[in-house]
Tab-separated table of N, CA and C in Angstrom:
chain	number	residue	atom	x	y	z
A	1	MET	N	0.817	-1.165	0.000
A	1	MET	CA	0.000	0.000	0.000
A	1	MET	C	0.870	1.241	0.000
A	2	LYS	N	0.523	2.081	-0.875
A	2	LYS	CA	1.278	3.326	-0.973
A	2	LYS	C	0.596	4.409	-0.177
A	3	LYS	N	1.432	5.093	0.494
A	3	LYS	CA	0.895	6.219	1.245
A	3	LYS	C	1.209	7.498	0.481
A	4	LEU	N	0.214	8.241	0.302
A	4	LEU	CA	0.378	9.528	-0.375
A	4	LEU	C	0.281	10.638	0.655
A	5	PHE	N	1.259	11.452	0.591
A	5	PHE	CA	1.273	12.591	1.498
A	5	PHE	C	1.154	13.859	0.660
A	6	PHE	N	0.223	14.611	1.017
A	6	PHE	CA	0.065	15.905	0.357
A	6	PHE	C	0.474	16.998	1.340
A	7	ILE	N	1.361	17.758	0.892
A	7	ILE	CA	1.807	18.866	1.724
A	7	ILE	C	1.269	20.145	1.110
A	8	SER	N	0.588	20.795	1.917
A	8	SER	CA	0.032	22.055	1.474
A	8	SER	C	0.865	23.172	2.077
A	9	LEU	N	1.328	24.009	1.236
A	9	LEU	CA	2.168	25.090	1.697
A	9	LEU	C	1.448	26.399	1.399
A	10	LEU	N	1.250	27.094	2.429
A	10	LEU	CA	0.592	28.388	2.292
A	10	LEU	C	1.611	29.454	2.640
A	11	THR	N	1.866	30.279	1.700
A	11	THR	CA	2.811	31.360	1.921
A	11	THR	C	2.023	32.644	2.122
A	12	VAL	N	2.318	33.268	3.216
A	12	VAL	CA	1.649	34.524	3.521
A	12	VAL	C	2.689	35.631	3.476
A	13	VAL	N	2.393	36.595	2.678
A	13	VAL	CA	3.267	37.757	2.585
A	13	VAL	C	2.539	38.911	3.251
A	14	VAL	N	3.190	39.452	4.219
A	14	VAL	CA	2.604	40.570	4.938
A	14	VAL	C	3.368	41.827	4.559
A	15	VAL	N	2.619	42.773	4.073
A	15	VAL	CA	3.211	44.048	3.703
A	15	VAL	C	2.731	45.071	4.719
A	16	SER	N	3.663	45.707	5.313
A	16	SER	CA	3.328	46.697	6.320
A	16	SER	C	3.406	48.081	5.693
A	17	CYS	N	2.323	48.770	5.786
A	17	CYS	CA	2.284	50.142	5.285
A	17	CYS	C	2.099	51.065	6.477
A	18	LYS	N	3.105	51.789	6.775
A	18	LYS	CA	3.032	52.720	7.893
A	18	LYS	C	2.630	54.085	7.356
A	19	LYS	N	1.631	54.648	7.964
A	19	LYS	CA	1.198	55.985	7.590
A	19	LYS	C	2.307	56.970	7.913
A	20	ASN	N	2.539	57.853	6.986
A	20	ASN	CA	3.558	58.872	7.204
A	20	ASN	C	3.019	59.880	8.223
A	21	ASP	N	3.523	59.798	9.432
A	21	ASP	CA	3.053	60.684	10.487
A	21	ASP	C	3.787	62.015	10.518
A	22	THR	N	4.721	62.208	9.623
A	22	THR	CA	5.453	63.466	9.570
A	22	THR	C	4.552	64.535	8.954
A	23	PRO	N	4.314	65.631	9.650
A	23	PRO	CA	3.462	66.674	9.084
A	23	PRO	C	4.088	67.286	7.827
A	24	THR	N	3.229	67.666	6.931
A	24	THR	CA	3.671	68.339	5.725
A	24	THR	C	3.599	69.836	5.995
A	25	ASN	N	4.730	70.434	6.223
A	25	ASN	CA	4.751	71.857	6.534
A	25	ASN	C	4.612	72.690	5.272
A	26	PRO	N	3.621	73.570	5.246
A	26	PRO	CA	3.465	74.437	4.085
A	26	PRO	C	4.474	75.579	4.119
A	27	THR	N	4.738	76.123	2.972
A	27	THR	CA	5.557	77.322	2.854
A	27	THR	C	4.729	78.370	2.135
A	28	ALA	N	4.389	79.457	2.831
A	28	ALA	CA	3.617	80.546	2.223
A	28	ALA	C	4.542	81.372	1.336
A	29	CYS	N	4.044	81.704	0.160
A	29	CYS	CA	4.839	82.470	-0.810
A	29	CYS	C	3.892	83.186	-1.760
A	30	PHE	N	4.155	84.445	-2.056
A	30	PHE	CA	3.413	85.135	-3.115
A	30	PHE	C	4.271	86.227	-3.721
A	31	SER	N	3.907	86.567	-4.950
A	31	SER	CA	4.577	87.685	-5.615
A	31	SER	C	3.516	88.705	-6.019
A	32	ALA	N	3.930	89.964	-6.032
A	32	ALA	CA	3.071	91.085	-6.414
A	32	ALA	C	3.962	92.290	-6.601
A	33	PRO	N	3.495	93.274	-7.367
A	33	PRO	CA	4.285	94.499	-7.475
A	33	PRO	C	4.408	95.164	-6.108
A	34	SER	N	5.547	95.747	-5.827
A	34	SER	CA	5.717	96.403	-4.530
A	34	SER	C	5.239	97.854	-4.556
A	35	VAL	N	5.078	98.424	-5.770
A	35	VAL	CA	4.578	99.796	-5.916
A	35	VAL	C	3.516	99.806	-7.003
A	36	ILE	N	2.344	100.383	-6.682
A	36	ILE	CA	1.273	100.544	-7.670
A	36	ILE	C	0.657	101.925	-7.492
A	37	GLU	N	-0.225	102.311	-8.423
A	37	GLU	CA	-0.936	103.580	-8.323
A	37	GLU	C	-2.333	103.364	-7.754
A	38	ILE	N	-2.921	104.431	-7.229
A	38	ILE	CA	-4.294	104.379	-6.701
A	38	ILE	C	-5.231	103.799	-7.755
A	39	ASP	N	-6.138	102.948	-7.336
A	39	ASP	CA	-7.176	102.308	-8.162
A	39	ASP	C	-6.638	101.417	-9.283
A	40	GLN	N	-5.385	101.101	-9.222
A	40	GLN	CA	-4.811	100.152	-10.186
A	40	GLN	C	-5.098	98.734	-9.685
A	41	ASP	N	-5.548	97.856	-10.591
A	41	ASP	CA	-5.736	96.453	-10.206
A	41	ASP	C	-4.392	95.850	-9.830
A	42	ILE	N	-4.385	95.099	-8.747
A	42	ILE	CA	-3.175	94.386	-8.347
A	42	ILE	C	-3.551	92.923	-8.146
A	43	TRP	N	-2.743	92.049	-8.730
A	43	TRP	CA	-2.970	90.607	-8.621
A	43	TRP	C	-1.817	89.987	-7.847
A	44	PHE	N	-2.168	89.097	-6.964
A	44	PHE	CA	-1.199	88.405	-6.125
A	44	PHE	C	-1.042	86.983	-6.667
A	45	THR	N	0.170	86.615	-7.024
A	45	THR	CA	0.436	85.273	-7.539
A	45	THR	C	0.924	84.400	-6.401
A	46	ASN	N	0.131	83.395	-6.082
A	46	ASN	CA	0.429	82.504	-4.978
A	46	ASN	C	1.429	81.447	-5.442
A	47	CYS	N	2.582	81.371	-4.793
A	47	CYS	CA	3.601	80.363	-5.119
A	47	CYS	C	3.857	79.460	-3.912
A	48	SER	N	2.856	79.356	-3.018
A	48	SER	CA	2.978	78.530	-1.818
A	48	SER	C	3.117	77.057	-2.185
A	49	SER	N	3.749	76.294	-1.302
A	49	SER	CA	3.875	74.854	-1.528
A	49	SER	C	3.325	74.086	-0.334
A	50	ASN	N	2.867	72.883	-0.597
A	50	ASN	CA	2.306	71.976	0.421
A	50	ASN	C	1.128	72.589	1.171
A	51	ALA	N	0.335	73.416	0.497
A	51	ALA	CA	-0.807	74.073	1.142
A	51	ALA	C	-2.092	73.741	0.400
A	52	ARG	N	-3.187	73.753	1.152
A	52	ARG	CA	-4.506	73.482	0.590
A	52	ARG	C	-5.434	74.677	0.736
A	53	ASP	N	-5.285	75.415	1.832
A	53	ASP	CA	-6.157	76.550	2.117
A	53	ASP	C	-5.333	77.825	2.263
A	54	TYR	N	-5.955	78.939	1.873
A	54	TYR	CA	-5.252	80.219	1.878
A	54	TYR	C	-6.129	81.286	2.501
A	55	ILE	N	-5.520	82.118	3.347
A	55	ILE	CA	-6.215	83.278	3.906
A	55	ILE	C	-5.352	84.502	3.608
A	56	TRP	N	-5.945	85.445	2.900
A	56	TRP	CA	-5.256	86.688	2.533
A	56	TRP	C	-5.816	87.834	3.354
A	57	ASP	N	-4.944	88.735	3.748
A	57	ASP	CA	-5.353	90.009	4.342
A	57	ASP	C	-4.597	91.075	3.557
A	58	PHE	N	-5.357	91.926	2.852
A	58	PHE	CA	-4.738	92.925	1.984
A	58	PHE	C	-4.340	94.195	2.735
A	59	GLY	N	-4.688	94.300	3.998
A	59	GLY	CA	-4.242	95.419	4.812
A	59	GLY	C	-4.956	96.725	4.573
A	60	ASN	N	-6.063	96.703	3.811
A	60	ASN	CA	-6.742	97.967	3.528
A	60	ASN	C	-7.909	98.244	4.462
A	61	GLY	N	-8.221	97.326	5.355
A	61	GLY	CA	-9.185	97.588	6.412
A	61	GLY	C	-10.631	97.758	6.004
A	62	SER	N	-10.957	97.704	4.728
A	62	SER	CA	-12.353	97.858	4.330
A	62	SER	C	-13.041	96.498	4.386
A	63	SER	N	-14.360	96.519	4.446
A	63	SER	CA	-15.093	95.259	4.497
A	63	SER	C	-15.195	94.611	3.115
A	64	ILE	N	-14.988	95.376	2.078
A	64	ILE	CA	-15.022	94.839	0.720
A	64	ILE	C	-13.597	94.794	0.186
A	65	GLY	N	-13.163	93.659	-0.207
A	65	GLY	CA	-11.838	93.521	-0.801
A	65	GLY	C	-10.692	93.531	0.189
A	66	SER	N	-10.989	93.352	1.483
A	66	SER	CA	-9.897	93.392	2.452
A	66	SER	C	-9.276	92.028	2.702
A	67	SER	N	-10.007	90.959	2.364
A	67	SER	CA	-9.452	89.621	2.556
A	67	SER	C	-10.046	88.666	1.526
A	68	SER	N	-9.416	87.509	1.405
A	68	SER	CA	-9.866	86.520	0.439
A	68	SER	C	-9.326	85.156	0.829
A	69	SER	N	-10.036	84.090	0.432
A	69	SER	CA	-9.537	82.725	0.597
A	69	SER	C	-9.178	82.123	-0.760
A	70	THR	N	-9.225	82.938	-1.815
A	70	THR	CA	-8.867	82.515	-3.162
A	70	THR	C	-7.365	82.249	-3.244
A	71	GLN	N	-6.976	81.317	-4.069
A	71	GLN	CA	-5.559	80.979	-4.160
A	71	GLN	C	-4.715	82.152	-4.650
A	72	SER	N	-5.123	82.813	-5.724
A	72	SER	CA	-4.367	83.951	-6.268
A	72	SER	C	-5.335	85.098	-6.562
A	73	PRO	N	-5.673	85.893	-5.550
A	73	PRO	CA	-6.681	86.942	-5.707
A	73	PRO	C	-6.121	88.259	-6.225
A	74	GLY	N	-7.027	89.187	-6.448
A	74	GLY	CA	-6.654	90.549	-6.822
A	74	GLY	C	-7.471	91.531	-6.001
A	75	THR	N	-7.044	92.788	-5.996
A	75	THR	CA	-7.776	93.840	-5.284
A	75	THR	C	-7.367	95.188	-5.848
A	76	LYS	N	-7.912	96.252	-5.295
A	76	LYS	CA	-7.538	97.632	-5.623
A	76	LYS	C	-7.388	98.387	-4.312
A	77	TYR	N	-6.547	99.393	-4.338
A	77	TYR	CA	-6.397	100.290	-3.195
A	77	TYR	C	-6.812	101.689	-3.646
A	78	SER	N	-7.699	102.331	-2.870
A	78	SER	CA	-8.238	103.626	-3.288
A	78	SER	C	-7.558	104.819	-2.622
A	79	ASN	N	-6.579	104.556	-1.756
A	79	ASN	CA	-5.849	105.638	-1.097
A	79	ASN	C	-4.350	105.401	-1.204
A	80	ALA	N	-3.611	106.504	-1.385
A	80	ALA	CA	-2.151	106.399	-1.377
A	80	ALA	C	-1.712	106.108	0.057
A	81	ASP	N	-0.959	105.025	0.223
A	81	ASP	CA	-0.510	104.630	1.554
A	81	ASP	C	0.399	103.411	1.404
A	82	THR	N	0.909	102.943	2.506
A	82	THR	CA	1.671	101.697	2.547
A	82	THR	C	0.781	100.648	3.191
A	83	TYR	N	0.608	99.525	2.520
A	83	TYR	CA	-0.277	98.465	2.993
A	83	TYR	C	0.533	97.199	3.273
A	84	ILE	N	0.162	96.536	4.343
A	84	ILE	CA	0.798	95.274	4.725
A	84	ILE	C	-0.111	94.140	4.259
A	85	VAL	N	0.397	93.289	3.373
A	85	VAL	CA	-0.368	92.163	2.839
A	85	VAL	C	0.162	90.886	3.482
A	86	THR	N	-0.772	90.075	3.991
A	86	THR	CA	-0.410	88.827	4.656
A	86	THR	C	-1.096	87.657	3.968
A	87	LEU	N	-0.352	86.607	3.728
A	87	LEU	CA	-0.902	85.347	3.224
A	87	LEU	C	-0.596	84.263	4.250
A	88	GLN	N	-1.639	83.575	4.684
A	88	GLN	CA	-1.466	82.398	5.543
A	88	GLN	C	-1.836	81.178	4.723
A	89	ALA	N	-0.906	80.232	4.603
A	89	ALA	CA	-1.122	78.993	3.863
A	89	ALA	C	-1.218	77.845	4.863
A	90	THR	N	-2.233	76.995	4.699
A	90	THR	CA	-2.462	75.887	5.620
A	90	THR	C	-2.485	74.572	4.853
A	91	SER	N	-1.791	73.567	5.389
A	91	SER	CA	-1.742	72.250	4.747
A	91	SER	C	-2.946	71.415	5.160
A	92	SER	N	-3.089	70.237	4.541
A	92	SER	CA	-4.219	69.363	4.840
A	92	SER	C	-4.189	68.828	6.266
A	93	ASP	N	-3.018	68.821	6.910
A	93	ASP	CA	-2.960	68.336	8.291
A	93	ASP	C	-3.116	69.464	9.315
A	94	GLY	N	-3.386	70.694	8.822
A	94	GLY	CA	-3.669	71.816	9.709
A	94	GLY	C	-2.487	72.693	10.083
A	95	SER	N	-1.270	72.308	9.686
A	95	SER	CA	-0.134	73.183	9.989
A	95	SER	C	-0.153	74.372	9.023
A	96	SER	N	0.354	75.509	9.483
A	96	SER	CA	0.283	76.708	8.647
A	96	SER	C	1.580	77.502	8.700
A	97	ASN	N	1.688	78.406	7.735
A	97	ASN	CA	2.844	79.285	7.605
A	97	ASN	C	2.329	80.570	6.998
A	98	GLN	N	2.955	81.687	7.332
A	98	GLN	CA	2.511	82.945	6.722
A	98	GLN	C	3.689	83.776	6.246
A	99	ILE	N	3.375	84.651	5.308
A	99	ILE	CA	4.349	85.594	4.769
A	99	ILE	C	3.689	86.977	4.736
A	100	VAL	N	4.491	87.996	4.971
A	100	VAL	CA	4.017	89.377	4.993
A	100	VAL	C	4.867	90.185	4.032
A	101	LYS	N	4.206	90.999	3.195
A	101	LYS	CA	4.915	91.909	2.285
A	101	LYS	C	4.249	93.272	2.306
A	102	THR	N	4.986	94.284	1.895
A	102	THR	CA	4.502	95.659	1.863
A	102	THR	C	4.197	96.084	0.438
A	103	ILE	N	3.055	96.731	0.253
A	103	ILE	CA	2.661	97.310	-1.045
A	103	ILE	C	2.556	98.821	-0.846
A	104	ASN	N	3.275	99.576	-1.648
A	104	ASN	CA	3.213	101.031	-1.598
A	104	ASN	C	2.288	101.527	-2.707
A	105	VAL	N	1.254	102.264	-2.343
A	105	VAL	CA	0.291	102.812	-3.297
A	105	VAL	C	0.554	104.301	-3.404
A	106	THR	N	0.797	104.754	-4.647
A	106	THR	CA	1.135	106.158	-4.887
A	106	THR	C	0.046	106.860	-5.675
A	107	ASP	N	0.084	108.209	-5.651
A	107	ASP	CA	-0.881	109.017	-6.429
A	107	ASP	C	-0.614	108.904	-7.901
């Protein structure tokens, strides 16, 4: 009598995927002219990296056109003055970074 032995071999491959717990730090960046004239349109080019949300403060203090959440917004200034423009960039994990620049508005 022959004995038959069947060996069953089950190979299990375990792949471990570790979530990257390192926060993705955003870098706020924008470009714009540093000097413009009254009522001239000014556009801000957002060059931020690793960011999903943006908060702009154009420094003009009015309720219309004083801030925006648009990625690359524009505005106008109706008075000759020096304005402080701030961009806060926030990543998907909630970390944020900001940059501040000065815009001089002339007559």
